[in-house]
Amino acid sequence: MLNKININPSIRTENPYYNRNTNNSKNLNFGHASSDKTDIDSGLKTKVAVTTGLSVAAMVAAIAKKQGFKLNPKTIFTQNPKDWAIFKIPNSNKTNGKILKLEEGEIISIGGASVLGGLAGGIAFDKKENRKAKLKESLNQMLGCICVPLAFVAVPSRLYKKYSKEILKFVPQIKNNNNSKLIKYTNRTLSAIPATAMTLTALGAGIIAGNKVSNFINEKVYKQKVDRDIKATDFAPHVDDLCLAISLIASESSAGNAISKLVPFALLVAGNEVGKAQEKTIS
């Protein structure tokens, strides 16, 4: 049986994520939502950023190699950087060759590499007493902040691609007899509403579900009931999830491919959060 957290401030608890200076159990911190951080040495931040970056870069290189891109240093450094796999974006007439595709499997792989890189850096360069916190944060980031939101976005995005023509038939369009640019952009905006609404709804549901998963993890770890509600500020750090959503919804467009190039950089957040995770020690 899970025991309800005693919120009496006079009773001490060993939960490292519980702020003993408050009587509110909702101050449990995990995942992107963590805001009450202990002071972290800037040297540790830099080292974790390096190990996370190297791990993500290695995974992106492996994905690029698998998709047929040449990774010979001589080839890479004689190319224009805009032709590198990570930056390459198709032009409007799609004449500039293949591009790096980042879909569900690749995104999870990059996210996993980020988490592992951050964990490795944190374990190597931080105090031993913080290792458990980093392991907990690894689960929170991988499940609650990457896999769960991604799963919620991936399924409806696939359905939208399949039925987009039928859906767009119900979207009103303004007649543009004079080829007005204003009307053209207005019609494009109207056509984007279904995909935008679905993206935001799926992402919101994924964030809520991710929060539930994180609560569940904490309950299993601490053997205590956790009631941690989502706050408005919890949505702000999910920029990486938003990039994933847009890149999946519009993966076949130039804009979607351009946005997908931000995914590896956005996923660096996960590894850095893991590597910097600290056990709370509040007197």
Coordinates of C-alpha atoms in Angstrom, one line a residue:
M1 CA 0.0 0.0 0.0
L2 CA 1.2 3.5 -0.8
N3 CA 1.3 5.9 2.1
K4 CA 0.0 9.4 1.8
I5 CA 2.9 12.0 2.2
N6 CA 2.6 13.6 5.6
I7 CA 2.6 17.3 4.9
N8 CA 3.3 18.3 8.5
P9 CA 6.4 20.6 8.2
S10 CA 7.6 19.5 11.6
I11 CA 8.0 15.9 10.5
R12 CA 11.2 15.2 8.4
T13 CA 11.2 13.0 5.4
E14 CA 14.0 11.4 3.5
N15 CA 12.5 12.1 0.1
P16 CA 15.2 14.1 -1.7
Y17 CA 12.7 15.8 -3.9
Y18 CA 10.6 17.0 -1.0
N19 CA 11.1 20.5 0.3
R20 CA 11.1 20.3 4.0
N21 CA 10.6 24.0 4.3
T22 CA 7.1 23.9 2.9
N23 CA 3.9 22.0 3.9
N24 CA 2.8 21.4 0.3
S25 CA 3.6 18.0 -1.2
K26 CA 3.1 19.5 -4.7
N27 CA 6.7 20.8 -4.5
L28 CA 8.0 17.4 -5.7
N29 CA 10.3 18.1 -8.6
F30 CA 11.0 16.0 -11.6
G31 CA 11.4 16.2 -15.4
H32 CA 11.1 19.4 -17.2
A33 CA 9.0 20.9 -14.5
S34 CA 11.8 21.1 -12.0
S35 CA 12.4 24.7 -11.0
D36 CA 13.5 24.6 -7.4
K37 CA 17.1 23.6 -8.2
T38 CA 20.0 23.5 -5.8
D39 CA 23.1 25.5 -6.7
I40 CA 25.1 23.6 -9.4
D41 CA 28.7 24.2 -10.1
S42 CA 29.2 25.8 -13.5
G43 CA 32.0 23.4 -14.3
L44 CA 29.6 20.5 -13.9
K45 CA 27.1 22.2 -16.2
T46 CA 29.8 22.6 -18.8
K47 CA 31.1 19.0 -18.6
V48 CA 27.5 17.6 -18.7
A49 CA 26.8 19.8 -21.7
V50 CA 29.9 18.4 -23.5
T51 CA 29.1 14.7 -22.8
T52 CA 25.4 15.2 -23.8
G53 CA 26.4 17.0 -27.0
L54 CA 28.9 14.4 -28.0
S55 CA 26.4 11.6 -27.3
V56 CA 23.7 13.3 -29.4
A57 CA 26.2 14.1 -32.2
A58 CA 27.3 10.5 -32.3
M59 CA 23.7 9.3 -32.6
V60 CA 22.9 11.8 -35.3
A61 CA 26.0 10.7 -37.2
A62 CA 25.0 7.1 -36.9
I63 CA 21.5 7.9 -38.2
A64 CA 22.9 9.9 -41.1
K65 CA 25.3 7.0 -42.0
K66 CA 22.4 4.6 -41.9
Q67 CA 20.4 6.8 -44.3
G68 CA 23.3 6.9 -46.8
F69 CA 25.1 10.2 -45.9
K70 CA 28.9 10.1 -46.2
L71 CA 30.7 10.8 -43.0
N72 CA 34.2 10.9 -44.4
P73 CA 35.8 14.0 -42.8
K74 CA 37.3 15.0 -46.1
T75 CA 33.9 14.9 -47.7
I76 CA 32.2 16.7 -44.9
F77 CA 34.7 19.6 -44.6
T78 CA 34.8 20.2 -48.4
Q79 CA 31.0 20.5 -48.5
N80 CA 29.1 23.7 -47.9
P81 CA 27.7 23.4 -44.3
K82 CA 24.2 23.8 -45.7
D83 CA 24.6 20.4 -47.4
W84 CA 25.5 18.6 -44.2
A85 CA 22.9 16.1 -43.2
I86 CA 21.9 17.9 -40.0
F87 CA 21.3 21.2 -41.8
K88 CA 20.1 20.1 -45.3
I89 CA 16.7 21.3 -46.2
P90 CA 14.9 20.6 -49.5
N91 CA 14.2 23.6 -51.7
S92 CA 10.7 24.2 -53.2
N93 CA 11.3 22.1 -56.3
K94 CA 13.1 19.3 -54.3
T95 CA 16.1 19.2 -56.6
N96 CA 18.9 19.2 -54.0
G97 CA 18.9 15.5 -53.1
K98 CA 18.1 13.5 -50.1
I99 CA 17.6 14.8 -46.6
L100 CA 18.0 13.5 -43.1
K101 CA 14.7 12.1 -41.9
L102 CA 13.9 12.3 -38.2
E103 CA 10.8 10.3 -37.4
E104 CA 9.6 8.5 -34.3
G105 CA 12.4 5.9 -34.1
E106 CA 15.2 8.5 -34.8
I107 CA 13.7 10.9 -32.3
I108 CA 13.6 8.3 -29.5
S109 CA 17.2 7.2 -30.4
I110 CA 18.4 10.8 -30.2
G111 CA 16.5 11.3 -26.9
G112 CA 18.0 8.2 -25.5
A113 CA 21.5 9.2 -26.5
S114 CA 20.9 12.6 -24.8
V115 CA 19.8 11.0 -21.6
L116 CA 22.7 8.5 -21.6
G117 CA 25.2 11.3 -22.4
G118 CA 23.9 13.4 -19.6
L119 CA 23.8 10.5 -17.2
A120 CA 27.4 9.5 -18.0
G121 CA 28.7 13.1 -17.6
G122 CA 26.8 13.5 -14.3
I123 CA 28.1 10.2 -12.8
A124 CA 31.6 10.9 -14.0
F125 CA 31.9 14.5 -12.8
D126 CA 29.4 14.9 -9.9
K127 CA 29.4 13.6 -6.4
K128 CA 28.4 10.0 -5.7
E129 CA 25.5 11.0 -3.5
N130 CA 23.8 12.6 -6.5
R131 CA 23.8 9.4 -8.7
K132 CA 20.5 8.1 -7.5
A133 CA 18.8 11.5 -8.4
K134 CA 20.3 11.3 -11.9
L135 CA 19.0 7.8 -12.4
K136 CA 15.5 8.9 -11.3
E137 CA 15.7 11.9 -13.6
S138 CA 16.7 9.7 -16.5
L139 CA 13.5 7.7 -16.1
N140 CA 11.5 10.9 -15.8
Q141 CA 13.0 12.5 -18.9
M142 CA 12.9 9.4 -21.1
L143 CA 9.4 8.3 -20.2
G144 CA 7.6 11.4 -19.0
C145 CA 9.2 14.1 -21.2
I146 CA 10.1 12.2 -24.4
C147 CA 8.4 8.9 -25.1
V148 CA 4.9 9.6 -23.7
P149 CA 4.4 13.1 -25.4
L150 CA 5.9 11.6 -28.6
A151 CA 3.5 8.7 -28.6
F152 CA 0.6 11.1 -28.1
V153 CA 1.7 13.2 -31.1
A154 CA 2.8 10.4 -33.4
V155 CA -0.5 8.5 -33.6
P156 CA -2.8 11.4 -34.5
S157 CA -0.1 12.9 -36.9
R158 CA -0.1 9.6 -38.9
L159 CA -3.9 9.7 -39.0
Y160 CA -3.9 13.3 -40.1
K161 CA -1.5 12.6 -43.0
K162 CA -3.7 9.8 -44.1
Y163 CA -6.9 11.7 -44.0
S164 CA -5.7 15.3 -44.5
K165 CA -7.4 15.8 -47.9
E166 CA -10.7 14.8 -46.5
I167 CA -10.2 17.0 -43.4
L168 CA -9.2 20.0 -45.5
K169 CA -12.4 19.8 -47.5
F170 CA -14.2 21.2 -44.5
V171 CA -11.9 24.1 -44.1
P172 CA -13.4 27.3 -45.8
Q173 CA -11.3 29.1 -48.4
I174 CA -11.6 32.6 -49.7
K175 CA -12.0 33.1 -53.5
N176 CA -8.9 34.7 -54.8
N177 CA -9.8 36.0 -58.3
N178 CA -7.2 38.8 -58.2
N179 CA -4.4 36.6 -56.9
S180 CA -4.1 38.7 -53.8
K181 CA -1.2 37.8 -51.5
L182 CA -3.2 38.6 -48.4
I183 CA -6.0 36.2 -49.4
K184 CA -3.4 33.6 -50.3
Y185 CA -1.8 33.8 -46.9
T186 CA -5.2 33.9 -45.2
N187 CA -6.2 30.7 -47.0
R188 CA -2.9 29.0 -46.0
T189 CA -3.5 30.1 -42.4
L190 CA -7.0 28.6 -42.5
S191 CA -5.7 25.3 -43.9
A192 CA -3.2 25.1 -41.1
I193 CA -5.8 25.3 -38.4
P194 CA -6.7 21.6 -38.2
A195 CA -3.1 20.5 -38.0
T196 CA -2.3 23.2 -35.4
A197 CA -5.3 22.3 -33.3
M198 CA -4.4 18.6 -33.4
T199 CA -0.8 19.3 -32.6
L200 CA -1.6 21.4 -29.6
T201 CA -4.3 19.0 -28.3
A202 CA -2.0 16.0 -28.7
L203 CA 0.9 17.7 -27.1
G204 CA -1.2 18.9 -24.2
A205 CA -2.5 15.4 -23.6
G206 CA 1.0 14.0 -23.9
I207 CA 2.3 16.5 -21.3
I208 CA -0.5 15.6 -18.9
A209 CA 0.0 11.9 -19.4
G210 CA 3.8 12.4 -19.0
N211 CA 3.1 14.1 -15.7
K212 CA 1.0 11.1 -14.6
V213 CA 3.8 8.8 -15.6
S214 CA 6.3 10.8 -13.6
N215 CA 3.9 10.7 -10.6
F216 CA 3.7 6.9 -11.0
I217 CA 7.5 6.6 -11.1
N218 CA 7.9 8.7 -8.0
E219 CA 5.2 6.6 -6.2
K220 CA 7.1 3.4 -7.0
V221 CA 10.5 4.8 -6.0
Y222 CA 9.4 6.4 -2.8
K223 CA 6.5 4.1 -1.8
Q224 CA 4.5 7.2 -1.2
K225 CA 1.4 8.7 -2.7
V226 CA 2.3 11.7 -5.0
D227 CA -0.3 14.2 -6.0
R228 CA 1.6 16.7 -8.2
D229 CA -0.7 18.8 -10.4
I230 CA 0.4 20.4 -13.6
K231 CA 1.1 24.1 -13.4
A232 CA 1.0 26.6 -16.2
T233 CA 4.8 26.9 -16.0
D234 CA 5.2 23.2 -16.7
F235 CA 4.3 23.8 -20.4
A236 CA 7.1 26.3 -21.1
P237 CA 10.1 23.9 -21.0
H238 CA 8.5 21.5 -23.5
V239 CA 9.9 23.3 -26.5
D240 CA 11.6 20.1 -27.5
D241 CA 8.2 18.3 -27.5
L242 CA 6.7 21.0 -29.6
C243 CA 9.5 20.6 -32.2
L244 CA 8.9 16.9 -32.3
A245 CA 5.2 17.5 -32.8
I246 CA 5.6 19.9 -35.7
S247 CA 8.3 17.9 -37.4
L248 CA 6.0 14.8 -37.4
I249 CA 2.9 16.7 -38.5
A250 CA 4.6 18.5 -41.3
S251 CA 7.5 16.2 -42.1
E252 CA 6.9 16.3 -45.9
S253 CA 7.0 20.0 -46.2
S254 CA 10.1 22.3 -46.4
A255 CA 9.0 24.0 -43.2
G256 CA 8.5 20.7 -41.4
N257 CA 11.9 19.5 -42.5
A258 CA 13.5 22.8 -41.4
I259 CA 11.9 22.5 -37.9
S260 CA 12.9 18.9 -37.6
K261 CA 16.5 20.0 -37.7
L262 CA 16.0 21.6 -34.4
V263 CA 15.0 18.3 -32.7
P264 CA 18.6 17.2 -31.9
F265 CA 19.3 20.6 -30.3
A266 CA 16.0 20.6 -28.4
L267 CA 16.6 17.1 -27.1
L268 CA 19.9 18.3 -25.5
V269 CA 17.6 19.6 -22.7
A270 CA 16.9 16.1 -21.5
G271 CA 20.5 15.1 -21.1
N272 CA 21.5 18.3 -19.4
E273 CA 18.6 17.9 -16.9
V274 CA 19.7 14.4 -16.1
G275 CA 23.4 15.3 -15.6
K276 CA 22.6 18.2 -13.4
A277 CA 20.0 16.4 -11.2
Q278 CA 20.9 16.8 -7.5
E279 CA 19.7 15.1 -4.3
K280 CA 17.9 17.8 -2.3
T281 CA 19.5 18.6 1.0
I282 CA 17.5 21.2 2.8
S283 CA 18.2 22.0 6.4

